[in-house]
CSV table of C-alpha atoms in Angstrom, one decimal:
chain,number,residue,atom,x,y,z
I,1,MET,CA,41.1,9.0,-23.2
I,2,GLU,CA,38.7,11.5,-21.6
I,3,ILE,CA,35.1,10.5,-20.9
I,4,ASP,CA,32.5,13.1,-21.8
I,5,ALA,CA,30.4,14.6,-19.0
I,6,TRP,CA,27.1,13.2,-20.4
I,7,VAL,CA,28.5,9.7,-20.0
I,8,TRP,CA,29.2,10.5,-16.3
I,9,TRP,CA,25.7,11.8,-15.8
I,10,LEU,CA,24.3,8.6,-17.4
I,11,ILE,CA,26.5,6.5,-15.0
I,12,ALA,CA,25.1,8.6,-12.1
I,13,ALA,CA,21.6,8.0,-13.4
I,14,VAL,CA,22.1,4.2,-13.4
I,15,GLY,CA,23.8,4.4,-10.0
I,16,LEU,CA,20.8,6.3,-8.6
I,17,GLY,CA,18.4,3.8,-10.2
I,18,ILE,CA,19.9,0.9,-8.4
I,19,PRO,CA,18.8,2.0,-4.9
I,20,LEU,CA,15.4,2.8,-6.4
I,21,VAL,CA,15.0,-0.9,-7.4
I,22,LEU,CA,16.5,-2.2,-4.1
I,23,THR,CA,14.7,0.0,-1.7
I,24,ALA,CA,11.6,1.1,-3.6
I,25,MET,CA,12.2,4.7,-2.6
I,26,PRO,CA,10.9,6.8,-5.5
I,27,GLU,CA,13.1,9.7,-4.6
I,28,PHE,CA,16.1,7.8,-6.1
I,29,GLY,CA,14.2,7.6,-9.4
I,30,MET,CA,13.6,11.3,-9.3
I,31,PHE,CA,17.3,12.0,-8.8
I,32,SER,CA,18.0,9.5,-11.6
I,33,ALA,CA,15.7,11.4,-13.9
I,34,GLY,CA,17.5,14.6,-12.9
I,35,ALA,CA,20.8,13.0,-13.9
I,36,VAL,CA,19.4,12.0,-17.3
I,37,ALA,CA,18.3,15.6,-17.8
I,38,ALA,CA,21.8,16.8,-16.9
I,39,ALA,CA,23.2,14.3,-19.4
I,40,ALA,CA,21.0,15.7,-22.1
I,41,VAL,CA,22.2,19.3,-21.3
I,42,ALA,CA,25.8,18.1,-21.2
I,43,GLY,CA,25.3,16.4,-24.6
I,44,LEU,CA,24.2,19.7,-26.0
I,45,GLY,CA,27.5,21.3,-24.8
I,46,SER,CA,26.5,23.2,-21.7
I,47,GLY,CA,29.0,23.8,-18.9
I,48,ILE,CA,29.2,22.0,-15.6
I,49,VAL,CA,27.3,24.7,-13.7
I,50,THR,CA,24.3,24.5,-16.0
I,51,GLN,CA,24.4,20.7,-15.8
I,52,VAL,CA,24.4,20.8,-12.0
I,53,LEU,CA,21.6,23.4,-12.0
I,54,VAL,CA,19.5,21.3,-14.4
I,55,PHE,CA,20.1,18.2,-12.3
I,56,ALA,CA,19.0,20.0,-9.1
I,57,ALA,CA,16.0,21.8,-10.7
I,58,VAL,CA,14.6,18.6,-12.3
I,59,SER,CA,15.2,16.5,-9.2
I,60,VAL,CA,13.6,19.1,-6.9
I,61,ALA,CA,10.7,19.7,-9.3
I,62,LEU,CA,9.9,16.0,-9.5
I,63,ILE,CA,10.1,15.5,-5.7
I,64,ALA,CA,7.9,18.6,-5.2
I,65,VAL,CA,5.3,17.5,-7.7
I,66,VAL,CA,5.4,13.7,-7.8
I,67,ARG,CA,6.0,12.8,-4.2
I,68,PRO,CA,2.8,14.5,-2.8
I,69,ILE,CA,0.7,12.8,-5.5
I,70,ALA,CA,2.2,9.4,-4.7
I,71,ASN,CA,1.7,10.0,-0.9
I,72,ARG,CA,-2.0,10.9,-1.6
I,73,HIS,CA,-2.5,7.6,-3.5
I,74,ARG,CA,-0.7,5.6,-0.8
I,75,ALA,CA,-2.8,7.2,1.9
I,76,ARG,CA,-6.1,6.2,0.4
I,77,PRO,CA,-7.9,3.7,2.6
I,78,GLN,CA,-7.9,0.2,1.2
I,79,HIS,CA,-11.3,-1.4,0.8
I,80,ALA,CA,-11.6,-4.7,2.4
I,81,THR,CA,-12.9,-7.5,0.2
I,82,GLY,CA,-14.0,-11.1,0.7
I,83,VAL,CA,-14.0,-12.3,4.3
I,84,GLU,CA,-11.9,-9.3,5.4
I,85,ALA,CA,-15.0,-7.1,4.6
I,86,LEU,CA,-17.1,-9.2,7.0
I,87,LYS,CA,-15.0,-8.6,10.0
I,88,GLY,CA,-16.6,-6.0,12.3
I,89,ARG,CA,-20.1,-6.4,10.7
I,90,SER,CA,-23.2,-7.1,12.7
I,91,ALA,CA,-25.2,-10.2,12.2
I,92,VAL,CA,-28.5,-11.7,13.5
I,93,VAL,CA,-28.5,-15.0,15.3
I,94,LEU,CA,-30.8,-17.6,13.6
I,95,GLU,CA,-30.0,-20.6,15.7
I,96,ARG,CA,-28.4,-20.5,19.2
I,97,VAL,CA,-24.7,-19.7,18.9
I,98,ASP,CA,-22.3,-20.9,21.6
I,99,GLY,CA,-18.7,-22.1,21.7
I,100,SER,CA,-19.6,-25.2,19.7
I,101,GLY,CA,-21.6,-23.7,16.9
I,102,GLY,CA,-24.8,-22.1,15.7
I,103,ARG,CA,-26.1,-20.1,12.7
I,104,ILE,CA,-26.2,-16.4,11.9
I,105,LYS,CA,-27.4,-14.3,9.0
I,106,LEU,CA,-24.5,-12.2,7.9
I,107,ALA,CA,-24.6,-9.9,4.8
I,108,GLY,CA,-27.8,-11.6,3.6
I,109,GLU,CA,-26.3,-15.1,3.8
I,110,VAL,CA,-26.6,-17.8,6.4
I,111,TRP,CA,-23.3,-18.6,8.1
I,112,SER,CA,-22.2,-21.2,10.6
I,113,ALA,CA,-20.9,-19.4,13.7
I,114,ARG,CA,-19.4,-19.9,17.1
I,115,SER,CA,-18.9,-17.5,20.0
I,116,LEU,CA,-15.5,-16.1,20.7
I,117,ASP,CA,-15.9,-16.8,24.4
I,118,THR,CA,-16.8,-20.4,24.8
I,119,ASP,CA,-18.8,-19.6,27.9
I,120,SER,CA,-21.0,-17.1,26.0
I,121,SER,CA,-24.2,-18.0,24.1
I,122,PHE,CA,-26.5,-16.0,21.9
I,123,GLU,CA,-30.2,-16.7,21.3
I,124,PRO,CA,-32.1,-16.3,18.0
I,125,GLY,CA,-32.9,-12.7,17.2
I,126,GLN,CA,-29.9,-11.3,19.0
I,127,GLN,CA,-27.4,-9.0,17.3
I,128,VAL,CA,-23.8,-10.1,17.3
I,129,ASP,CA,-20.6,-8.7,16.0
I,130,VAL,CA,-18.3,-10.7,13.7
I,131,VAL,CA,-14.8,-10.7,15.2
I,132,GLU,CA,-13.2,-12.9,12.6
I,133,ILE,CA,-13.9,-15.5,9.9
I,134,ASP,CA,-12.3,-18.9,10.6
I,135,GLY,CA,-12.7,-21.0,7.5
I,136,ALA,CA,-16.4,-21.0,6.8
I,137,THR,CA,-17.3,-20.1,10.4
I,138,ALA,CA,-17.9,-16.6,11.7
I,139,VAL,CA,-16.5,-16.1,15.2
I,140,VAL,CA,-18.9,-13.7,17.0
I,141,MET,CA,-19.3,-11.8,20.2
């Protein structure tokens, strides 16, 4: 019993889809779509040369069009939220801040704070930079 060419193309599409799932490389998905297109052409009765050309054309077209769009979306800077958005911000000292504690005004709210360097201290009215957030305490310098 001879298996039709379109079945082989569908097997190839599934075979190319497996690495897509395992590696999250979208190129495999584009090759898989090319194999599906070649299966459709084979199902319509076209020859092997046409099938291979359709596979190559669809795969290359998808890579040329989809990949740059995906890279642009991936390259967008992520906006920090929550406490991550507070790192690097400036704050004003409200109560003396040293290695054991103090209070600052950060993003319009009063926060407990401590200095990064335990030997450093900051007096009320001074500007400090938030290095990290440790629980509910801003670590400043």
